[in-house]
PDB file of N, CA and C in Angstrom:
ATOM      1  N   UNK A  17      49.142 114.166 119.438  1.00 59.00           N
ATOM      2  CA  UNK A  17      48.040 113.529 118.752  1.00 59.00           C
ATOM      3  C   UNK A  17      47.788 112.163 119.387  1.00 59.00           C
ATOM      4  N   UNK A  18      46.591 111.720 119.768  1.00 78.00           N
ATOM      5  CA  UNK A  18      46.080 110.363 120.269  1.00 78.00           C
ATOM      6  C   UNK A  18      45.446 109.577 119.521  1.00 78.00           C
ATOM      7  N   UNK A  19      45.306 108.372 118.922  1.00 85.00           N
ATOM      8  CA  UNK A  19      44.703 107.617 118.445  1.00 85.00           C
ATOM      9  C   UNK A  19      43.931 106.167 118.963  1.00 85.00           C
ATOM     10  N   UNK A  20      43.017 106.090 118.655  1.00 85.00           N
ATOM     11  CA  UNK A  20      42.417 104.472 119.400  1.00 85.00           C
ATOM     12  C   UNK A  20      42.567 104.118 118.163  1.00 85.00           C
ATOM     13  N   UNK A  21      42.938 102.363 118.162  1.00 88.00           N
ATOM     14  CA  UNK A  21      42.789 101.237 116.789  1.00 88.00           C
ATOM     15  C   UNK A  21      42.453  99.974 117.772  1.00 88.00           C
ATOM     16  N   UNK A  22      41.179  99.769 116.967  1.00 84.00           N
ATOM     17  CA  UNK A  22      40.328  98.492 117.879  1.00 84.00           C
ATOM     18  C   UNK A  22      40.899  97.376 117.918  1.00 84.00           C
ATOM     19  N   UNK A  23      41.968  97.326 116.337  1.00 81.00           N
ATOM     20  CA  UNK A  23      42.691  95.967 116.692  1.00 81.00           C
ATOM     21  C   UNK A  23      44.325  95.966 116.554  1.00 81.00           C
ATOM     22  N   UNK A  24      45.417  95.147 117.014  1.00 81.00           N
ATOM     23  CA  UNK A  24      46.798  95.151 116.166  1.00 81.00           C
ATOM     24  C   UNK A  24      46.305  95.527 114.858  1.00 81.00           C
ATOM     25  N   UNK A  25      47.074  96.438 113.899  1.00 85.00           N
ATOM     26  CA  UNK A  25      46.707  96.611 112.430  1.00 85.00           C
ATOM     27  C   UNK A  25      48.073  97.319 112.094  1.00 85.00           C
ATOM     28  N   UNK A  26      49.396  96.418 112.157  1.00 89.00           N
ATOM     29  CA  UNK A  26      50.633  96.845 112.590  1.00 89.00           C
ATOM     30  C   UNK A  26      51.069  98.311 111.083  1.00 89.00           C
ATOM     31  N   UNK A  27      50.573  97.973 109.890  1.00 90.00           N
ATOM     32  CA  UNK A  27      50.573  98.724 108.910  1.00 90.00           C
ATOM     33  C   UNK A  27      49.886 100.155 108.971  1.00 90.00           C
ATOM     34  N   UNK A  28      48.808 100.273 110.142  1.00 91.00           N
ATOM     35  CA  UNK A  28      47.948 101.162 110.112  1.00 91.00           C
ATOM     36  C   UNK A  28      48.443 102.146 111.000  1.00 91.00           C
ATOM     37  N   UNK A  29      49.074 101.141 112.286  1.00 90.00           N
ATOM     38  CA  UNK A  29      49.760 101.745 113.058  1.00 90.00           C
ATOM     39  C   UNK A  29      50.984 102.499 112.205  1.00 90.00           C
ATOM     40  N   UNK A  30      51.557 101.912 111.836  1.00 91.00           N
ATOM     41  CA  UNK A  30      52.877 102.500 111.589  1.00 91.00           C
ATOM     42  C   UNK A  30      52.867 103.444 110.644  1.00 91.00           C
ATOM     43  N   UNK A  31      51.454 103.907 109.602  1.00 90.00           N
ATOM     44  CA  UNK A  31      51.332 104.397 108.835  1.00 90.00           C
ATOM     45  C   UNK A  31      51.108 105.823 109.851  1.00 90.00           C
ATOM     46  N   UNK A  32      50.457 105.657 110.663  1.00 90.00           N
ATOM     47  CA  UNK A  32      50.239 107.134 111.492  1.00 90.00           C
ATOM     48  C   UNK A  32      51.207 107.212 112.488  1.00 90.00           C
ATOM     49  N   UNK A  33      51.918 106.475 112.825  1.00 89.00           N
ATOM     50  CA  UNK A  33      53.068 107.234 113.648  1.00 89.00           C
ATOM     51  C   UNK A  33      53.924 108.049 112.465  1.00 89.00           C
ATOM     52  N   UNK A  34      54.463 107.432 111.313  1.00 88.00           N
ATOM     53  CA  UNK A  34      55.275 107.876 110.379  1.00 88.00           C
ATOM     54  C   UNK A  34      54.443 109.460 109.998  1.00 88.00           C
ATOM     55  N   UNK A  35      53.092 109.498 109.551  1.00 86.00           N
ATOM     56  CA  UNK A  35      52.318 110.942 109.575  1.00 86.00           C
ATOM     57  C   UNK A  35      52.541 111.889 110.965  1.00 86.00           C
ATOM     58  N   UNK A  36      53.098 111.230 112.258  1.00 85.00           N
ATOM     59  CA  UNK A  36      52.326 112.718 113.480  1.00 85.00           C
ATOM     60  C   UNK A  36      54.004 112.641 113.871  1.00 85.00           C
ATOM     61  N   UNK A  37      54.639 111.250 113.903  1.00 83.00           N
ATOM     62  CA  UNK A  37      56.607 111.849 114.282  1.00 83.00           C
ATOM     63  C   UNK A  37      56.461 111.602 115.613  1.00 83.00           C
ATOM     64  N   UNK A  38      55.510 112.324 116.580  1.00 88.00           N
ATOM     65  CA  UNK A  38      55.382 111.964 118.248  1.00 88.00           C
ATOM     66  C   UNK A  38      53.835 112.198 118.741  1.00 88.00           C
ATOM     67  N   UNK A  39      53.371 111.054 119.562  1.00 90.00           N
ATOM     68  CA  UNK A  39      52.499 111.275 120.073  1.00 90.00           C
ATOM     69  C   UNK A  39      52.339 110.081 120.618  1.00 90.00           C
ATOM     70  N   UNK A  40      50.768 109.727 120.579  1.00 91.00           N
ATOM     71  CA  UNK A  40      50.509 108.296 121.714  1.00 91.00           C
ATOM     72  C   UNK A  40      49.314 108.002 120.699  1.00 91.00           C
ATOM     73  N   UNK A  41      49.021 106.827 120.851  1.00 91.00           N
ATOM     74  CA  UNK A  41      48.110 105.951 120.258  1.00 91.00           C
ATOM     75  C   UNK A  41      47.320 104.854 121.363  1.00 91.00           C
ATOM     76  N   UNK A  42      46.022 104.354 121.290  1.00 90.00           N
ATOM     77  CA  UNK A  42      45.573 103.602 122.291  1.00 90.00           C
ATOM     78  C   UNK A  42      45.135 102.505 121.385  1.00 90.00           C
ATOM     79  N   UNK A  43      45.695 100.893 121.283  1.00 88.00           N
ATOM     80  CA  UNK A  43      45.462  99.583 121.175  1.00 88.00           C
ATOM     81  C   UNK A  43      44.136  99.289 122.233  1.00 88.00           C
ATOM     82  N   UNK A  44      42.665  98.735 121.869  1.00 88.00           N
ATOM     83  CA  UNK A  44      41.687  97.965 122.468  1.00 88.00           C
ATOM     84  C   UNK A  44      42.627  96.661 122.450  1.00 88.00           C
ATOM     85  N   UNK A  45      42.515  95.766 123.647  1.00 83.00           N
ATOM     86  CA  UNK A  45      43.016  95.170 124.660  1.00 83.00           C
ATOM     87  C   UNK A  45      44.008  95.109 125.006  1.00 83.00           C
ATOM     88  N   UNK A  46      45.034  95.775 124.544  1.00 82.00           N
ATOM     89  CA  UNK A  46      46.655  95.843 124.919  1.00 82.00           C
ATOM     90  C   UNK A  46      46.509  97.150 125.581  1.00 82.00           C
ATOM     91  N   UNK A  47      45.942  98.517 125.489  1.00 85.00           N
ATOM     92  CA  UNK A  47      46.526  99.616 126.235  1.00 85.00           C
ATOM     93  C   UNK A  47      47.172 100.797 125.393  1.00 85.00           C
ATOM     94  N   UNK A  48      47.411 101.495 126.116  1.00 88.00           N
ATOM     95  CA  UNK A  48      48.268 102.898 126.039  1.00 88.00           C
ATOM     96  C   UNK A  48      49.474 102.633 125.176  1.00 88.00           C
ATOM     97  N   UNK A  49      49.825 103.714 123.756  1.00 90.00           N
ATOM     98  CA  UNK A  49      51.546 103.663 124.037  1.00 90.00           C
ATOM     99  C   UNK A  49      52.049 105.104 122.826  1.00 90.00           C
ATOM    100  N   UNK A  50      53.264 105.265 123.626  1.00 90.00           N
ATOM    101  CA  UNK A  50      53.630 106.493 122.783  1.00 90.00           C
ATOM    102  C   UNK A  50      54.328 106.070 121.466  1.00 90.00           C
ATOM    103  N   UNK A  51      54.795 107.166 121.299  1.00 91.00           N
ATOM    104  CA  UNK A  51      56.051 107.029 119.858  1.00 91.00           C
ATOM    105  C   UNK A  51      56.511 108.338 119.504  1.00 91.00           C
ATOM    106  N   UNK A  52      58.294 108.228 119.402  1.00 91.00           N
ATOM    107  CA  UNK A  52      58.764 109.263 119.309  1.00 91.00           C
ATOM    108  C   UNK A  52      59.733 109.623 118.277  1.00 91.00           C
ATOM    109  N   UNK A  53      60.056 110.458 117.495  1.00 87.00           N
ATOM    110  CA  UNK A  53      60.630 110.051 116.692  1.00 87.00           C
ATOM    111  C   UNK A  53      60.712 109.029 115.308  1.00 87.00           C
ATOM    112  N   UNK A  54      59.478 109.303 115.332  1.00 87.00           N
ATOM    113  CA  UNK A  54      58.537 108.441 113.907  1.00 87.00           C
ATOM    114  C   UNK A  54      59.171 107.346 114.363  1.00 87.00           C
ATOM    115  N   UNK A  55      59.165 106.284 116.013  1.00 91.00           N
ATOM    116  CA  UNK A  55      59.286 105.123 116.102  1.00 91.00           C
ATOM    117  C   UNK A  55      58.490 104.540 117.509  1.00 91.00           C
ATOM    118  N   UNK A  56      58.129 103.480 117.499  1.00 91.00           N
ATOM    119  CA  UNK A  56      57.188 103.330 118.602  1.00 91.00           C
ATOM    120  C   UNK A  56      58.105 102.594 120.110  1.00 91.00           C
ATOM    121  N   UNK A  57      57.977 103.585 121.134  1.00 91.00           N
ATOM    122  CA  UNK A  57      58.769 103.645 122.089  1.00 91.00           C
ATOM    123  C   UNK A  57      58.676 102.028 123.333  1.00 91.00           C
ATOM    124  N   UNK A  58      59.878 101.622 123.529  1.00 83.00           N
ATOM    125  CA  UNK A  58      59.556 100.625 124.914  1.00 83.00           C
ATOM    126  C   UNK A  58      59.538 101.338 126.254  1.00 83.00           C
ATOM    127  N   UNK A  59      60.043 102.328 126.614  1.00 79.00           N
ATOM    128  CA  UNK A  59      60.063 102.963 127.717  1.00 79.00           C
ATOM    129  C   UNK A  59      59.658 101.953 128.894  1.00 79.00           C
ATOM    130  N   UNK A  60      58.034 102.228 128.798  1.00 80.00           N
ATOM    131  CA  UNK A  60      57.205 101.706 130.238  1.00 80.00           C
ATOM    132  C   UNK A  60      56.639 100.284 130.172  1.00 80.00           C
ATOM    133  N   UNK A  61      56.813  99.747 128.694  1.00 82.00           N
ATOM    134  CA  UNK A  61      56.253  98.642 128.299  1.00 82.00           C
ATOM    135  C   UNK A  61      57.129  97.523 129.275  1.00 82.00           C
ATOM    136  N   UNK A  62      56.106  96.494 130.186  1.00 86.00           N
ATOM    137  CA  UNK A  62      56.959  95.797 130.160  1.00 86.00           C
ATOM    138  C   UNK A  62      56.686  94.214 130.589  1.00 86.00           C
ATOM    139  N   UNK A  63      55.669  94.014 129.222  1.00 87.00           N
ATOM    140  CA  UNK A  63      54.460  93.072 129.281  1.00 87.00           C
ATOM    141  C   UNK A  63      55.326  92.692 127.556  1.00 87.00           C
ATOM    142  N   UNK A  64      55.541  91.338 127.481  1.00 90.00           N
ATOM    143  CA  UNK A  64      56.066  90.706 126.293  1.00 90.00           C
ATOM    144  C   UNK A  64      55.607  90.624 125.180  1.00 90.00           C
ATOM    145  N   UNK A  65      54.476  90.375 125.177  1.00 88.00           N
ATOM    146  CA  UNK A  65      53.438  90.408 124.175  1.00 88.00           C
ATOM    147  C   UNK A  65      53.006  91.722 123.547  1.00 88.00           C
ATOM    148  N   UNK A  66      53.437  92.600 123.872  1.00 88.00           N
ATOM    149  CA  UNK A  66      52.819  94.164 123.770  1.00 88.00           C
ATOM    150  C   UNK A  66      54.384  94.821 122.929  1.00 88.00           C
ATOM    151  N   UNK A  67      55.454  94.213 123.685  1.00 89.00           N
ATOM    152  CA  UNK A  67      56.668  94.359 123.195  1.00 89.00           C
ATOM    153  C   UNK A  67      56.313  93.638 121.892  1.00 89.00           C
ATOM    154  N   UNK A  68      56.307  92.316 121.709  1.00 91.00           N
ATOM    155  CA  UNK A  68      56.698  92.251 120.305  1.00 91.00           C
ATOM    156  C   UNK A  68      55.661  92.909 119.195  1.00 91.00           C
ATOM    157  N   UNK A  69      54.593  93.380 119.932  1.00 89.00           N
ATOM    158  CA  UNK A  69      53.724  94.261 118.557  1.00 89.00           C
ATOM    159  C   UNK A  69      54.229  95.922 118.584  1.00 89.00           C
ATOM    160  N   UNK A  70      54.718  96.508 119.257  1.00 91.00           N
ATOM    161  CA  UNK A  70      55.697  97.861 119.006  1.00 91.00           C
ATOM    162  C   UNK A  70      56.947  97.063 117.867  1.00 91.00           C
ATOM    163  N   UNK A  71      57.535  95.845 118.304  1.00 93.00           N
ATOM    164  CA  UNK A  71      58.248  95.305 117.495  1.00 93.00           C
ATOM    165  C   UNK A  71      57.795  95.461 116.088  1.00 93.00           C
ATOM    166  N   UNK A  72      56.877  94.562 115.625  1.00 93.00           N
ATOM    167  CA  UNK A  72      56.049  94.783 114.510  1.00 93.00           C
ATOM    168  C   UNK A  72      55.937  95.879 113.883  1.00 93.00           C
ATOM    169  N   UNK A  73      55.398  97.030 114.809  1.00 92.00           N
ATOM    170  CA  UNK A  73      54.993  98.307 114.246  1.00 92.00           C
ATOM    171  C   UNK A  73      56.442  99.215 113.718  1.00 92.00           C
ATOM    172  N   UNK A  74      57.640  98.751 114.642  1.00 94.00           N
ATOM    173  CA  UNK A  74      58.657  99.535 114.223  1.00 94.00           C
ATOM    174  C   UNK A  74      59.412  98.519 113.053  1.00 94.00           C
ATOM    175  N   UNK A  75      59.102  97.658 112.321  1.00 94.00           N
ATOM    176  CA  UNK A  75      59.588  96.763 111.563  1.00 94.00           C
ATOM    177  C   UNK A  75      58.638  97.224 110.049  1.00 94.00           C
ATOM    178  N   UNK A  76      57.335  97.388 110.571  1.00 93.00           N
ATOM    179  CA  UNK A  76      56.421  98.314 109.305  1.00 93.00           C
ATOM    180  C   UNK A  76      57.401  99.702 109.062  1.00 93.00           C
ATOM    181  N   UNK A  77      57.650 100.208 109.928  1.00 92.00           N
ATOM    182  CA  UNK A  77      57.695 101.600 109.849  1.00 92.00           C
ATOM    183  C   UNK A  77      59.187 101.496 108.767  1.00 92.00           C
ATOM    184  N   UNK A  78      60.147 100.651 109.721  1.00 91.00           N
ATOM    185  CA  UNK A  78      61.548 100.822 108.362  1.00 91.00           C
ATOM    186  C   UNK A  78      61.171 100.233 107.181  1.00 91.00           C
ATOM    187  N   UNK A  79      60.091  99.444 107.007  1.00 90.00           N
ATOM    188  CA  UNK A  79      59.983  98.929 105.199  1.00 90.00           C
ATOM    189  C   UNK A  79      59.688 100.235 104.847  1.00 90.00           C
ATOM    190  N   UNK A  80      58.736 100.512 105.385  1.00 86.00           N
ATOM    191  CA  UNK A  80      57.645 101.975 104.560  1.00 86.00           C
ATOM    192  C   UNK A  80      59.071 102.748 104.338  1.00 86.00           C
ATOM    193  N   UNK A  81      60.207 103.408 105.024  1.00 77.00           N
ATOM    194  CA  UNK A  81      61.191 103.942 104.398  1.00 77.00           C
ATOM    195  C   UNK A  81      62.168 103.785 103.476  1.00 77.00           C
ATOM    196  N   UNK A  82      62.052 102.494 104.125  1.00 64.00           N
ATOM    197  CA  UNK A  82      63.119 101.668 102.628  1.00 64.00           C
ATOM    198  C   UNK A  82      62.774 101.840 101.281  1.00 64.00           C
ATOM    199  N   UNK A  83      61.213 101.820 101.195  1.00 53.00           N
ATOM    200  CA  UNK A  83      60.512 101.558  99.637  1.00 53.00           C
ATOM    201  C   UNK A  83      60.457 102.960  99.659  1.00 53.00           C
ATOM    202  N   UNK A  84      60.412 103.836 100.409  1.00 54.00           N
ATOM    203  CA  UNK A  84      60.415 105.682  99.937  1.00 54.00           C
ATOM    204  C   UNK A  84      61.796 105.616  99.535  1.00 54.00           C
ATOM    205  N   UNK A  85      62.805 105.314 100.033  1.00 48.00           N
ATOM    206  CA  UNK A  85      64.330 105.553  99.528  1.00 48.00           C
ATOM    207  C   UNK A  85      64.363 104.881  98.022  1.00 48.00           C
ATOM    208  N   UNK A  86      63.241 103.614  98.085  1.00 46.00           N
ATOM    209  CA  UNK A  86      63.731 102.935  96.255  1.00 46.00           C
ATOM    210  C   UNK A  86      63.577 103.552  95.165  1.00 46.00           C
ATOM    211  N   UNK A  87      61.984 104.214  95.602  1.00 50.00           N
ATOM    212  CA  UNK A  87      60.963 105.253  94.684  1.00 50.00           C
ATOM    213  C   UNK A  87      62.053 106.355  94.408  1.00 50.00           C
ATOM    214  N   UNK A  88      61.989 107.138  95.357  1.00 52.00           N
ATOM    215  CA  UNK A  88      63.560 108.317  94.599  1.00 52.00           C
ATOM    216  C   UNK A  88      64.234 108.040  94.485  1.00 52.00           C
ATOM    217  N   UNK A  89      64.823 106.819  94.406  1.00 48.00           N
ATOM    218  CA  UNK A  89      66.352 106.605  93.407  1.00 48.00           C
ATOM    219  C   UNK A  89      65.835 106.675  91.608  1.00 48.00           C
TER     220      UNK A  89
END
């Protein structure tokens, strides 16, 4: 599955990697990037700024699980 998001929208992101598990997504002015494993990959990244927003997106992604683990307790 591929996605374009016109801007960082680190919640939006992380909301659809957590829905597809693996695929790629395309950021307007940052570029290309995958994610595997309902987490967003560094592999080929290797531009700093781009790193710390996969950062971001994989920092959304463990809250969003944490608060699913609170809800079923």
């Amino acid at each position: 599955m591929n996605r374009s998001f016109r801007e960082h929208q680190a919640l939006k992101i992380a909301k659809y990697i957590r829905s597809y598990y693996r695929g790629s997504f395309y950021i307007d002015q940052s570029g290309p990037f995958h994610f595997d494993a309902g987490r967003a990959c560094y592999d080929d990244v290797e531009n700093v700024k781009w790193k710390k927003i996969l950062s971001q997106i994989n920092k959304e992604i463990k809250k969003m699980g944490s608060l699913q683990m609170m809800t079923i307790s």
